[in-house]
C-alpha atoms as a printed R data frame, in Angstrom:
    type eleno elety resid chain resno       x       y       z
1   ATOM     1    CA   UNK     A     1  92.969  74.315  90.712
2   ATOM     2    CA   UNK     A     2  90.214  73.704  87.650
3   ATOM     3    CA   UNK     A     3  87.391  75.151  87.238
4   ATOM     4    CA   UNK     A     4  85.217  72.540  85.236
5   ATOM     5    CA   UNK     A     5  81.871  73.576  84.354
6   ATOM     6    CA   UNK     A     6  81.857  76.682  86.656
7   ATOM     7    CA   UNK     A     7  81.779  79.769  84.965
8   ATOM     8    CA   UNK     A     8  85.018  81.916  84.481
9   ATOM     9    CA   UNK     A     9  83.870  85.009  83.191
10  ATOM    10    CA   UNK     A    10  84.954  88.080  85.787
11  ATOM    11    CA   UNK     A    11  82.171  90.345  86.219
12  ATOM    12    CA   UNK     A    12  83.588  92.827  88.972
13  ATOM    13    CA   UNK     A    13  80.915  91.671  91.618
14  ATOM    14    CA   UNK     A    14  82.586  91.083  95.367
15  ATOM    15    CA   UNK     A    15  80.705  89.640  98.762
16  ATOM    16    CA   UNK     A    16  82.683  91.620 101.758
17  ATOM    17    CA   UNK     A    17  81.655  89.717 104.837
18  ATOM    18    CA   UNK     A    18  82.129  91.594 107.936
19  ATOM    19    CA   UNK     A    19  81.631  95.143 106.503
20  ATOM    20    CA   UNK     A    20  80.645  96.903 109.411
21  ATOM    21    CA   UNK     A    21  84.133  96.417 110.478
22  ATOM    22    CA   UNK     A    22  87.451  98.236 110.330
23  ATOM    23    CA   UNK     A    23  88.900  95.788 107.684
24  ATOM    24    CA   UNK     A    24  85.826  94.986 106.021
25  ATOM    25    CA   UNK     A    25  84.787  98.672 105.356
26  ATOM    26    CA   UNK     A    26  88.050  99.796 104.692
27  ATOM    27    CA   UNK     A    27  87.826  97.040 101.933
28  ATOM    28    CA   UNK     A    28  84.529  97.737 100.375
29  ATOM    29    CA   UNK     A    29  84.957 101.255 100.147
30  ATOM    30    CA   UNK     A    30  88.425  99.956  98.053
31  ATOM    31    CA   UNK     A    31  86.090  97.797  95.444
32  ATOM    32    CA   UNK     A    32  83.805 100.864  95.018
33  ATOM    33    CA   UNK     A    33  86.373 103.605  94.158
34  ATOM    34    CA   UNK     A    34  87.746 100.789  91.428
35  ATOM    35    CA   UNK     A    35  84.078 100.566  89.925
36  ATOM    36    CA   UNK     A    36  83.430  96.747  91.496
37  ATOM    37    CA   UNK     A    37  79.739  95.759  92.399
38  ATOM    38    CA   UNK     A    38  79.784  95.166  96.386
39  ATOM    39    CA   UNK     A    39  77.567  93.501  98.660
40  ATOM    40    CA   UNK     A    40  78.375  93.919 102.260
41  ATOM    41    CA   UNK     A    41  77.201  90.964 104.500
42  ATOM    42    CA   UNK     A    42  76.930  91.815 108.256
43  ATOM    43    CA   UNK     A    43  74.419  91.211 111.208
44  ATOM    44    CA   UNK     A    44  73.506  94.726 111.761
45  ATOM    45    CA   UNK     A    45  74.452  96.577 108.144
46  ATOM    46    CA   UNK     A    46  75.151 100.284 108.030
47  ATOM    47    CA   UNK     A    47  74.844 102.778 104.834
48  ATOM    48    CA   UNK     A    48  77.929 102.873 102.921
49  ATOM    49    CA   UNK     A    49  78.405 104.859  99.720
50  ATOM    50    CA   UNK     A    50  78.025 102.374  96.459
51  ATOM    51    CA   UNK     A    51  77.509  99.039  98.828
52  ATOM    52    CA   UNK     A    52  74.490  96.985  98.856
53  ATOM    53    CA   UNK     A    53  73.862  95.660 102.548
54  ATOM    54    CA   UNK     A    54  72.603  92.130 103.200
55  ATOM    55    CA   UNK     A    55  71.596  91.794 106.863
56  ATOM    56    CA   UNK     A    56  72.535  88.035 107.673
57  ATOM    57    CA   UNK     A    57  73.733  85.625 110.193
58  ATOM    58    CA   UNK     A    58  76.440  83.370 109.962
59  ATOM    59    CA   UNK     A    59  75.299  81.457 112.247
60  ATOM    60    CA   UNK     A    60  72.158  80.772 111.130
61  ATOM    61    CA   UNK     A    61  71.803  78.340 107.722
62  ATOM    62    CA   UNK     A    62  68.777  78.765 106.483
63  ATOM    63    CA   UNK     A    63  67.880  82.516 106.937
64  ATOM    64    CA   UNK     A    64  71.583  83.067 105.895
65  ATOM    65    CA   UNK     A    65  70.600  80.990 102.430
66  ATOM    66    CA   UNK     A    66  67.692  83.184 101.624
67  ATOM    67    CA   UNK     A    67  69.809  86.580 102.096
68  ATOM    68    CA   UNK     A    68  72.547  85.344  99.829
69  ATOM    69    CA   UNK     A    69  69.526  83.308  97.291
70  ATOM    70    CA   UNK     A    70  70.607  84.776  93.459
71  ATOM    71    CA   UNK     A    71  73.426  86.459  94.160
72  ATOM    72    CA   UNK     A    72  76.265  85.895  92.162
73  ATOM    73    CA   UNK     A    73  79.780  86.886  93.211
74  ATOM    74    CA   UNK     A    74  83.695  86.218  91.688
75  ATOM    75    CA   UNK     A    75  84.930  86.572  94.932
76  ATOM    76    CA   UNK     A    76  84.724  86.442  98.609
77  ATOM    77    CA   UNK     A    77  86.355  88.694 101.367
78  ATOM    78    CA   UNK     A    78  85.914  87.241 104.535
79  ATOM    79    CA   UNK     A    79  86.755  90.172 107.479
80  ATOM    80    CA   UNK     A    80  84.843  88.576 110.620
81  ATOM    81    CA   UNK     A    81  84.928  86.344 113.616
82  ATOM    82    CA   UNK     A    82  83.186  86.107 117.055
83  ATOM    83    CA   UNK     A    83  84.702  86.309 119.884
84  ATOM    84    CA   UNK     A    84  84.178  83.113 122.430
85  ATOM    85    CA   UNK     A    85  84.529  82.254 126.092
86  ATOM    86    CA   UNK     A    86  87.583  79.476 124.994
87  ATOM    87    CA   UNK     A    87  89.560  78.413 121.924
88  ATOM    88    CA   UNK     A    88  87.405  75.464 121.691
89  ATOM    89    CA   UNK     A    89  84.358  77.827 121.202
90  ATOM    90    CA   UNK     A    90  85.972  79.840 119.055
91  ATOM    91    CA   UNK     A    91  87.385  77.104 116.684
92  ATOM    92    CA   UNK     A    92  83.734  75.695 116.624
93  ATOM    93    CA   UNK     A    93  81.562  79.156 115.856
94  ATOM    94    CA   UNK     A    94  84.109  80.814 113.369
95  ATOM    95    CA   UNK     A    95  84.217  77.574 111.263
96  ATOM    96    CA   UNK     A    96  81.003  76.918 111.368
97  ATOM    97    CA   UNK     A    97  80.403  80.716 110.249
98  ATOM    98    CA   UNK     A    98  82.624  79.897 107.281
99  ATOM    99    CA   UNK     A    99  81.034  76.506 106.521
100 ATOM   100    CA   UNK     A   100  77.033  77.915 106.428
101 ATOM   101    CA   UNK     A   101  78.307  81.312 104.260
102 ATOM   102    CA   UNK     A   102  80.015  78.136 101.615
103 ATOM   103    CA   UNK     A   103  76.854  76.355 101.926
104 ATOM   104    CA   UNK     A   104  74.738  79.355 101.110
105 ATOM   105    CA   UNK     A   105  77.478  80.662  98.040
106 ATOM   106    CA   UNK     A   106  77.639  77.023  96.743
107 ATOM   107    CA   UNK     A   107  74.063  77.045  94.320
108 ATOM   108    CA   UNK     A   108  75.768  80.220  92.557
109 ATOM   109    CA   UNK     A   109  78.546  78.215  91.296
110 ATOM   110    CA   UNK     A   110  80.198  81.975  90.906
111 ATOM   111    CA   UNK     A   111  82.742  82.110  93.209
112 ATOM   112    CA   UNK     A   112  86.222  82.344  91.540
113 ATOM   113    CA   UNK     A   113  88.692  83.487  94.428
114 ATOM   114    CA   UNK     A   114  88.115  83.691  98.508
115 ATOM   115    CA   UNK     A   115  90.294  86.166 100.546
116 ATOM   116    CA   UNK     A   116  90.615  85.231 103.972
117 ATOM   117    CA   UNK     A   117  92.026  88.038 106.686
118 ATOM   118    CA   UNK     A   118  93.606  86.856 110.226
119 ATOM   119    CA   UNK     A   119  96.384  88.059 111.164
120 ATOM   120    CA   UNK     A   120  99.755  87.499 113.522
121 ATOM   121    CA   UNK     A   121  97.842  85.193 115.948
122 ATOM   122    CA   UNK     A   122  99.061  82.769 113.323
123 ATOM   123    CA   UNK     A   123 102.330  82.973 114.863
124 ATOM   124    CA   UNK     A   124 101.973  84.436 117.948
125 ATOM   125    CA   UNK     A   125  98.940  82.041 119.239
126 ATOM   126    CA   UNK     A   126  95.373  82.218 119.840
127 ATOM   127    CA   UNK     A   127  94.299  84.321 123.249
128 ATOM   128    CA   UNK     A   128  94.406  81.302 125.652
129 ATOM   129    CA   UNK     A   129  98.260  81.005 124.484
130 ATOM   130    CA   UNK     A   130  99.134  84.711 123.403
131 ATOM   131    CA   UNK     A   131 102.738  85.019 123.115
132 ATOM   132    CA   UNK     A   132 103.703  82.188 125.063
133 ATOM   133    CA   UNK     A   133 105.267  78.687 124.662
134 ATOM   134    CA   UNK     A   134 107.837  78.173 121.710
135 ATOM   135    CA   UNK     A   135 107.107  81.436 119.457
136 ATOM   136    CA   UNK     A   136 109.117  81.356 115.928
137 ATOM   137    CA   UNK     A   137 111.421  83.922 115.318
138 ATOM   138    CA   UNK     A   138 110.957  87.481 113.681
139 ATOM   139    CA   UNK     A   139 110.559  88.544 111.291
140 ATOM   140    CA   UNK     A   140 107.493  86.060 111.322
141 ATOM   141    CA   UNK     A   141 107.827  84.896 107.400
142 ATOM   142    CA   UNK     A   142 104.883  82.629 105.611
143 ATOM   143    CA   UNK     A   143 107.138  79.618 105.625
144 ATOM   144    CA   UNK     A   144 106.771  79.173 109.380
145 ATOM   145    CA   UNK     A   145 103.781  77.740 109.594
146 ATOM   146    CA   UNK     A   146 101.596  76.770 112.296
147 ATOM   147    CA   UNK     A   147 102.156  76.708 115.943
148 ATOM   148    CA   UNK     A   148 101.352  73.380 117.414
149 ATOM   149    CA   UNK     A   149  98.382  74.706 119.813
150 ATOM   150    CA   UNK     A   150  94.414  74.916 118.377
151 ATOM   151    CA   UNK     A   151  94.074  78.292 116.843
152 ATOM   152    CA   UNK     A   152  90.779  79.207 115.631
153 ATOM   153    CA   UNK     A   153  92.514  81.223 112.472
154 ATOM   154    CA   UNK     A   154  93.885  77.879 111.137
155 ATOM   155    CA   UNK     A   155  90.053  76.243 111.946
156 ATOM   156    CA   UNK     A   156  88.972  79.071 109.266
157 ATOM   157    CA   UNK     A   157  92.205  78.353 106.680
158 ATOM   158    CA   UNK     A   158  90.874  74.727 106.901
159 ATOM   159    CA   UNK     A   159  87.535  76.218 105.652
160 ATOM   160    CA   UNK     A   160  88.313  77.530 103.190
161 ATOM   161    CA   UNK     A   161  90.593  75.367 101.866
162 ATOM   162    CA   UNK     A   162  88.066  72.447 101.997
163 ATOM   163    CA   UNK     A   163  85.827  74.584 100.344
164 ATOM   164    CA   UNK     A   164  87.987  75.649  97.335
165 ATOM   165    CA   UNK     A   165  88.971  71.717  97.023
166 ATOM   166    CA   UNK     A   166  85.760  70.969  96.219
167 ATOM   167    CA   UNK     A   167  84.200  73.891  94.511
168 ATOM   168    CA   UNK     A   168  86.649  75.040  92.284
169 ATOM   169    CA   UNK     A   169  87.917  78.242  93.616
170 ATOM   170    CA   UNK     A   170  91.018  79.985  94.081
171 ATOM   171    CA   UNK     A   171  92.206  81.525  97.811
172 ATOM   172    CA   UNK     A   172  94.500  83.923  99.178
173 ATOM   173    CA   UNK     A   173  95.218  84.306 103.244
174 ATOM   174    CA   UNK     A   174  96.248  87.716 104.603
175 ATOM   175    CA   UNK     A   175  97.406  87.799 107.834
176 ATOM   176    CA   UNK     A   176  98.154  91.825 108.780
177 ATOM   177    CA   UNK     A   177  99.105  92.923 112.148
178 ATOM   178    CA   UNK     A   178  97.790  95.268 114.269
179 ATOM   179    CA   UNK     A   179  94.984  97.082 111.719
180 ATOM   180    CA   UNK     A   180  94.733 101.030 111.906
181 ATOM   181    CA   UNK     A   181  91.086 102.106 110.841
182 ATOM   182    CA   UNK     A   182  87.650 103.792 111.744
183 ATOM   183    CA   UNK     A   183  85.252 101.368 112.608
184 ATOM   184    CA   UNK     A   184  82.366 101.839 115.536
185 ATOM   185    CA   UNK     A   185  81.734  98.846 117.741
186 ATOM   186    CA   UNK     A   186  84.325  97.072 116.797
187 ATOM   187    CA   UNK     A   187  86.150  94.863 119.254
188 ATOM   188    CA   UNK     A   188  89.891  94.903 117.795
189 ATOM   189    CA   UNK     A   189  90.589  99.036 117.231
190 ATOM   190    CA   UNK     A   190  93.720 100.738 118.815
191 ATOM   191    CA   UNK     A   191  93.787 103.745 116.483
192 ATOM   192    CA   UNK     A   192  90.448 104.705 118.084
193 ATOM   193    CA   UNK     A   193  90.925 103.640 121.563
194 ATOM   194    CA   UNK     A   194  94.375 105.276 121.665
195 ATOM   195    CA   UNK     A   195  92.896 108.198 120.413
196 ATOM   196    CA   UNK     A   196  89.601 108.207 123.006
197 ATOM   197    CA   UNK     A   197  92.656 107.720 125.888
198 ATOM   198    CA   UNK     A   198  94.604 111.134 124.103
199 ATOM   199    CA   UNK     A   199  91.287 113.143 124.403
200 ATOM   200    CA   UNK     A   200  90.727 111.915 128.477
201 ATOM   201    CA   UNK     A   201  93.829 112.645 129.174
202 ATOM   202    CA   UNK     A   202  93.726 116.041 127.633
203 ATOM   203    CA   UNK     A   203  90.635 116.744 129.260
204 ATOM   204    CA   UNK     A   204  91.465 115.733 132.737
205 ATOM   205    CA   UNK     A   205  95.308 116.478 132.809
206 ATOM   206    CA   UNK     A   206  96.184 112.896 133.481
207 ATOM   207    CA   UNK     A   207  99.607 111.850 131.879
208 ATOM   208    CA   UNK     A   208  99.394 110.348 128.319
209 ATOM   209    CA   UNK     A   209 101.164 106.737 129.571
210 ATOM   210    CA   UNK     A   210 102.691 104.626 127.413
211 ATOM   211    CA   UNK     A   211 100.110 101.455 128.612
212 ATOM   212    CA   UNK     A   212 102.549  98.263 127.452
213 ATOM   213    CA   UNK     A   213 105.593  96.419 128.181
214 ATOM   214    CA   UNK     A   214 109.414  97.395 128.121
215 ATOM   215    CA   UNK     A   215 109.594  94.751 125.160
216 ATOM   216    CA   UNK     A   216 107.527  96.771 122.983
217 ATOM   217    CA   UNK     A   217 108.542 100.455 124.053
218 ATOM   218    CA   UNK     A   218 111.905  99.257 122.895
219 ATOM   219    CA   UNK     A   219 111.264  97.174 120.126
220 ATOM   220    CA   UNK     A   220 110.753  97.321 116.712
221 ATOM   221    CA   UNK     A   221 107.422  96.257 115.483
222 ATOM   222    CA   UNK     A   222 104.887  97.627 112.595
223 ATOM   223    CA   UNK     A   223 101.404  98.005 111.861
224 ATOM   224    CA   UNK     A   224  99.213  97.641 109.261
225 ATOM   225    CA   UNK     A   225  96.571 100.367 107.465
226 ATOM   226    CA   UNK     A   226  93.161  99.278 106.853
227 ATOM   227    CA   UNK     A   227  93.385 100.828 103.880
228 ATOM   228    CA   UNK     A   228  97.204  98.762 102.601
229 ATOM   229    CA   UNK     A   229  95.165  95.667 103.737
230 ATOM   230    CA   UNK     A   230  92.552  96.497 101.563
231 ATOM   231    CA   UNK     A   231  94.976  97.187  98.296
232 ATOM   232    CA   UNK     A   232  96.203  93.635  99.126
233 ATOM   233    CA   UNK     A   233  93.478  91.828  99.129
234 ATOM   234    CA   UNK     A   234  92.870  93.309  95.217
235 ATOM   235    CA   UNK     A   235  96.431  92.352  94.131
236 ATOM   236    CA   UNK     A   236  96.088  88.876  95.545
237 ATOM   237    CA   UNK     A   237  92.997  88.065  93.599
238 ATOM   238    CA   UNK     A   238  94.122  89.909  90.403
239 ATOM   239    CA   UNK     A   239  97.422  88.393  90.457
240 ATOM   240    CA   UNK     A   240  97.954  84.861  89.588
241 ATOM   241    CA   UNK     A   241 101.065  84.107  91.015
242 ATOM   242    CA   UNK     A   242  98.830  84.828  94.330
243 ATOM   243    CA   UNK     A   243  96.548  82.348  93.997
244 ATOM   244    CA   UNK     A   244  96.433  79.650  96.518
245 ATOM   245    CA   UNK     A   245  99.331  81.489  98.846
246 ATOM   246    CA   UNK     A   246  99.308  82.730 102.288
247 ATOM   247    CA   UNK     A   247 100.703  86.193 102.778
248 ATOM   248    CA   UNK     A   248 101.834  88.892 105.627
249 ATOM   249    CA   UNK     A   249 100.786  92.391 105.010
250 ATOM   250    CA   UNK     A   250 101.813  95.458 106.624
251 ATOM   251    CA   UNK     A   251 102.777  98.960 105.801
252 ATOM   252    CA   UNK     A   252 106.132  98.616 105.091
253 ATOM   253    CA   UNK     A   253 107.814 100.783 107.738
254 ATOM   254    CA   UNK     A   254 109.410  99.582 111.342
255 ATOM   255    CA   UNK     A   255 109.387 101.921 114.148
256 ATOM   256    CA   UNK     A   256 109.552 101.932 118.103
257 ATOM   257    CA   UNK     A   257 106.755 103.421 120.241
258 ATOM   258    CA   UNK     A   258 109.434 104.755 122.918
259 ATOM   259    CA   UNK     A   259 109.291 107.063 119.122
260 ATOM   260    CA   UNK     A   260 105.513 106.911 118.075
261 ATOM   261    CA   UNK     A   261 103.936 107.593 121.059
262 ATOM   262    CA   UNK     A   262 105.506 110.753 121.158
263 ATOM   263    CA   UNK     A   263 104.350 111.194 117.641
264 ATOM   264    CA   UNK     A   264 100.839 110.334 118.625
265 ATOM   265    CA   UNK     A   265 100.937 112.774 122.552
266 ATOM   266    CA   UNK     A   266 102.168 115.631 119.981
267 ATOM   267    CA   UNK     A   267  99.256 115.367 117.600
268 ATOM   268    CA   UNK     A   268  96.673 115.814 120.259
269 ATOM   269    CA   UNK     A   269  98.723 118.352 121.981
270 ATOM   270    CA   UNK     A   270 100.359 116.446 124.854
271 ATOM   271    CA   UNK     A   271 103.505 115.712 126.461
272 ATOM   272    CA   UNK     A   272 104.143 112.002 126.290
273 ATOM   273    CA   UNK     A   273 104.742 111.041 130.566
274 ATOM   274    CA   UNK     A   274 107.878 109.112 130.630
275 ATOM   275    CA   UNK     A   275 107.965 105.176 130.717
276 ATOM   276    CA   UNK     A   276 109.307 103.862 133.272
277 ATOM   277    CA   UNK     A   277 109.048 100.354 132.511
278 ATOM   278    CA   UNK     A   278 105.786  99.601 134.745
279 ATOM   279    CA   UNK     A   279 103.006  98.392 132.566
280 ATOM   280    CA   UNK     A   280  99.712 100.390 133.042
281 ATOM   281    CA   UNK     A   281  97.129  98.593 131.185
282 ATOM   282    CA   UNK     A   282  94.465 100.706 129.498
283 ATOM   283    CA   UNK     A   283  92.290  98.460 130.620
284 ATOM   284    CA   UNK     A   284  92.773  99.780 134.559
285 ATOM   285    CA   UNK     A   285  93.486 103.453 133.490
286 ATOM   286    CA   UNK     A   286  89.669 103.954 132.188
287 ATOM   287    CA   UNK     A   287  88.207 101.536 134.231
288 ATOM   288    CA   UNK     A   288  86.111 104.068 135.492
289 ATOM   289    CA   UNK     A   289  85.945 106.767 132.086
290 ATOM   290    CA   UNK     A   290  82.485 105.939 130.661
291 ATOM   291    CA   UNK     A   291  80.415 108.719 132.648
292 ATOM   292    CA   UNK     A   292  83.345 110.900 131.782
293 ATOM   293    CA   UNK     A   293  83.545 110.345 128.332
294 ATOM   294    CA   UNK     A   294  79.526 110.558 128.018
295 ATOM   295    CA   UNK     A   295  80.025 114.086 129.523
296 ATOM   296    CA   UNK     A   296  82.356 114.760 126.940
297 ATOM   297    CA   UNK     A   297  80.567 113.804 124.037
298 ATOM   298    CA   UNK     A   298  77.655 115.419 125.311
299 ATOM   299    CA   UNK     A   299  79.372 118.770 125.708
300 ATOM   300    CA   UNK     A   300  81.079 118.439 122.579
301 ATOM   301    CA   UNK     A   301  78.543 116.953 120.462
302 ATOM   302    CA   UNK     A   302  79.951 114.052 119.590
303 ATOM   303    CA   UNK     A   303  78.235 111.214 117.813
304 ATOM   304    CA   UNK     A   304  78.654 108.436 120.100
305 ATOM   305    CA   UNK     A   305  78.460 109.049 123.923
306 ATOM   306    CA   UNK     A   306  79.359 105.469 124.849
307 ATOM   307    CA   UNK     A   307  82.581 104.434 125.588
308 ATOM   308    CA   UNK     A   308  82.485 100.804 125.107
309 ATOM   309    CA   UNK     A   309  81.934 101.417 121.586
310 ATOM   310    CA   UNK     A   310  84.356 103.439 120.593
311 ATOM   311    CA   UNK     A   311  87.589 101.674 122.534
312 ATOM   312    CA   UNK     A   312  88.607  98.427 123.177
313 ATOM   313    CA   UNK     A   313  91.701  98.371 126.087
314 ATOM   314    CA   UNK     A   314  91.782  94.527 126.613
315 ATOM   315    CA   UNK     A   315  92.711  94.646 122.906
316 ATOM   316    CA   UNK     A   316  95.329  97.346 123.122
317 ATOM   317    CA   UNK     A   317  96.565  95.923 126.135
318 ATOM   318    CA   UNK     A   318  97.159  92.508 124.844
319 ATOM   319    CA   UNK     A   319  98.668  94.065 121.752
320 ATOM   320    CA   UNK     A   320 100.883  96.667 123.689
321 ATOM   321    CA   UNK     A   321 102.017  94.205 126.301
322 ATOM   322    CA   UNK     A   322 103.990  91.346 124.457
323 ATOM   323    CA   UNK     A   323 106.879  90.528 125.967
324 ATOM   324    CA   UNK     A   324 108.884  89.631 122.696
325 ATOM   325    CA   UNK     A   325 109.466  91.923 119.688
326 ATOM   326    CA   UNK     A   326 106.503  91.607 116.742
327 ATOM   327    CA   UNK     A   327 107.918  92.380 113.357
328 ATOM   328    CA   UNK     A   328 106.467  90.941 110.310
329 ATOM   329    CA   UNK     A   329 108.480  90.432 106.839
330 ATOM   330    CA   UNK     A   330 106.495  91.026 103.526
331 ATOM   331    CA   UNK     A   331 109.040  90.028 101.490
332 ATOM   332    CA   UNK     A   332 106.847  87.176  99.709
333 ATOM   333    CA   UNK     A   333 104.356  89.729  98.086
334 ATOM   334    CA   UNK     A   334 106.887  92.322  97.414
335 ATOM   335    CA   UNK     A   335 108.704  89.317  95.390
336 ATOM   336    CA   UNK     A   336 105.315  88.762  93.620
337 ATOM   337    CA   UNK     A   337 105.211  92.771  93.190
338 ATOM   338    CA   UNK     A   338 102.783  93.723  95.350
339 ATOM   339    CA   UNK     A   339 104.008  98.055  95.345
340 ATOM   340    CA   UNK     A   340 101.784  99.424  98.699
341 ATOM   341    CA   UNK     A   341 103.601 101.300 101.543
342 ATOM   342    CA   UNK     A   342 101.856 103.359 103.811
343 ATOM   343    CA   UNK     A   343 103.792 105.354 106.641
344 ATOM   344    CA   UNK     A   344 102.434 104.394 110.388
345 ATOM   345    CA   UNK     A   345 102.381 107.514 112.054
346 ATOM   346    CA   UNK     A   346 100.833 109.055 108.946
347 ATOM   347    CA   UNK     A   347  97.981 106.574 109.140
348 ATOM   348    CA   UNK     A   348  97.604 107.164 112.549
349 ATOM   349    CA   UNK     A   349  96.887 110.775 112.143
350 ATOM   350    CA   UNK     A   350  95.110 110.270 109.171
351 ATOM   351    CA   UNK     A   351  92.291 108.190 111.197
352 ATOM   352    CA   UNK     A   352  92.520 110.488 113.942
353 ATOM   353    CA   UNK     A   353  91.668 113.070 111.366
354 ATOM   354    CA   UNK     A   354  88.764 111.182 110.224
355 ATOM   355    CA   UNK     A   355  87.509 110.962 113.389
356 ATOM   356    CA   UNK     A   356  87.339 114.559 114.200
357 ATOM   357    CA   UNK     A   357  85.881 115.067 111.121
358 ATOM   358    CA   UNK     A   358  82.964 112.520 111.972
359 ATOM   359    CA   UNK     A   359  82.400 114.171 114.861
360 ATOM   360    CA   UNK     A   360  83.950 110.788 117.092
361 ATOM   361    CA   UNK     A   361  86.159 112.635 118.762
362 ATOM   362    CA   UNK     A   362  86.224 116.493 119.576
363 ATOM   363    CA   UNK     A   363  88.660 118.731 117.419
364 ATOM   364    CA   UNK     A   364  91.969 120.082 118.813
């Protein structure tokens, strides 16, 4: 794809929209340690070490303009959607969030490479159709495609690719699975919901329940760092036999939770109860926690007493409760040389150590 007329030198400078969030964070703090210039775009910015935050809108043009007015970035990491009420609402809002941030970037004539993230809702379907209908098979490999159902992650590809058509850039499309991570507020976060759900059930001697299906206690499946993501998104726009390619991305390891959630009971301490094959959403089991868990931070000192922000069980649940086995091949960027691997359980406990140490959750 040419680039006539647009300037090609690479100065290091990266817009990470969606920074507040578990991929988007994980991803700026990824460009800092490497000695890139980062702007983090969000609604509601927070302080991050060596980012420069831009409060802005998606949603709204013109304000959304003046934040972004002079600045001058290679390239683009998009990490962010809203959540609607349908698929038709969501296909609307998220690519019209992508269409105003290319209308505001446009006057810069800078950008050189976009990374989109989604994820396995490319194959799996959008929430009206989760896991339902004709599903490919897995390993869910790039050369699928799409399902034939409105997905609001192929609204964004089409974004972006009508974007880079016309302006010049390159793009890259990461689609992890499940993302392990430390983010506050965010809607899509099992690592921290799974470990607010250890610390209740330590607290109140309730069984540590496996929440999901039969399908997934006995099935393989794998997961994806915030942190791998992040390395991937680098490589893709570093390496040009990346360019203009869709790609999976996860850690690199399979496992079965009737084996990691015994991994995950140990590290807080507990004895994992034993599945029976009844699904007990997480969603039902702390239906009624949020007093509970404000009592807890309070007597702990934790940072954030309310419960809502630190776990998301409709998330978990619908993540935990497929009925088919989700396992994702990664063969195309290991073919292109992409090296990162990152053991599950180990990223599990490393997040849960990170939480402690922010004072999220109480230490053991």
């Amino acid at each position: 794809m040419g680039r006539t007329g647009m300037e090609t030198t690479m100065t290091k400078t990266a817009l990470v929209v969606g920074t507040t969030g578990i991929q988007g964070s994980a991803t700026a703090e990824r460009l800092v340690a490497e000695g890139w210039t980062v702007y983090g775009l969000a609604r509601n910015p927070k302080p991050q070490d060596g980012v420069t935050p831009i409060a802005a809108d998606l949603l709204q043009p013109e304000a959304l303009a003046r934040a972004l007015d002079g600045l001058r970035p290679d390239t683009v990491f998009l990490t962010t959607w809203l959540r609607q009420a349908t698929e038709a609402e969501n296909i609307r809002v998220n690519a019209l969030m992508l269409r105003n941030l290319f209308e505001a970037l446009r006057p810069s004539r800078s950008v050189r490479h976009v990374g989109l993230v989604t994820g396995l809702k490319h194959y799996l379907g959008p929430f009206e159709a989760y896991g339902k209908g004709s599903l490919p098979q897995t390993p869910f490999r790039e050369e699928q495609g799409r399902l034939d159902v409105a997905n609001f992650y192929y609204a964004q590809e089409d974004e972006v690719f009508a974007a880079a058509e016309r302006d010049g850039f390159t793009w890259s499309i990461h689609r992890p699975h499940t993302v392990i991570g430390k983010a506050v507020g965010n809607a899509m976060n099992m690592g921290t919901t799974l470990a607010v759900y250890a610390v209740l059930c330590r607290e109140t001697g309730r069984p540590f329940r496996f929440p999901g299906s039969a399908a997934q206690w006995n099935g393989l499946t794998d997961m994806t760092d915030a942190r791998q993501l992040a390395a991937h998104l680098l490589w893709a726009q570093a390496t040009p036999a990346a360019a203009n390619e869709d790609f999976n991305v996860v850690n690199g390891d399979v496992f079965r939770w009737s084996w990691m959630w015994s991994r995950l009971a140990g590290w807080f301490g507990l004895e994992a109860a034993p599945f029976d094959g009844t699904e007990k959403p997480l969603e039902t089991q702390m239906q009624d926690d949020a007093a509970l868990w404000r009592q807890i931070a309070e007597h702990e000192g934790l940072v954030e007493p309310d419960l809502a922000r630190l776990a998301s069980p409709w998330h978990t649940d619908a993540d935990l409760g497929r009925p088919i086995e989700v396992v994702t091949d990664m063969s195309k960027s290991r073919r292109m040389g992409f090296p990162g691997y990152q053991p599950t359980d180990d990223a599990f406990f490393d997040l849960f150590e990170r939480l402690q140490a922010d004072r999220i959750i109480p230490t053991r």
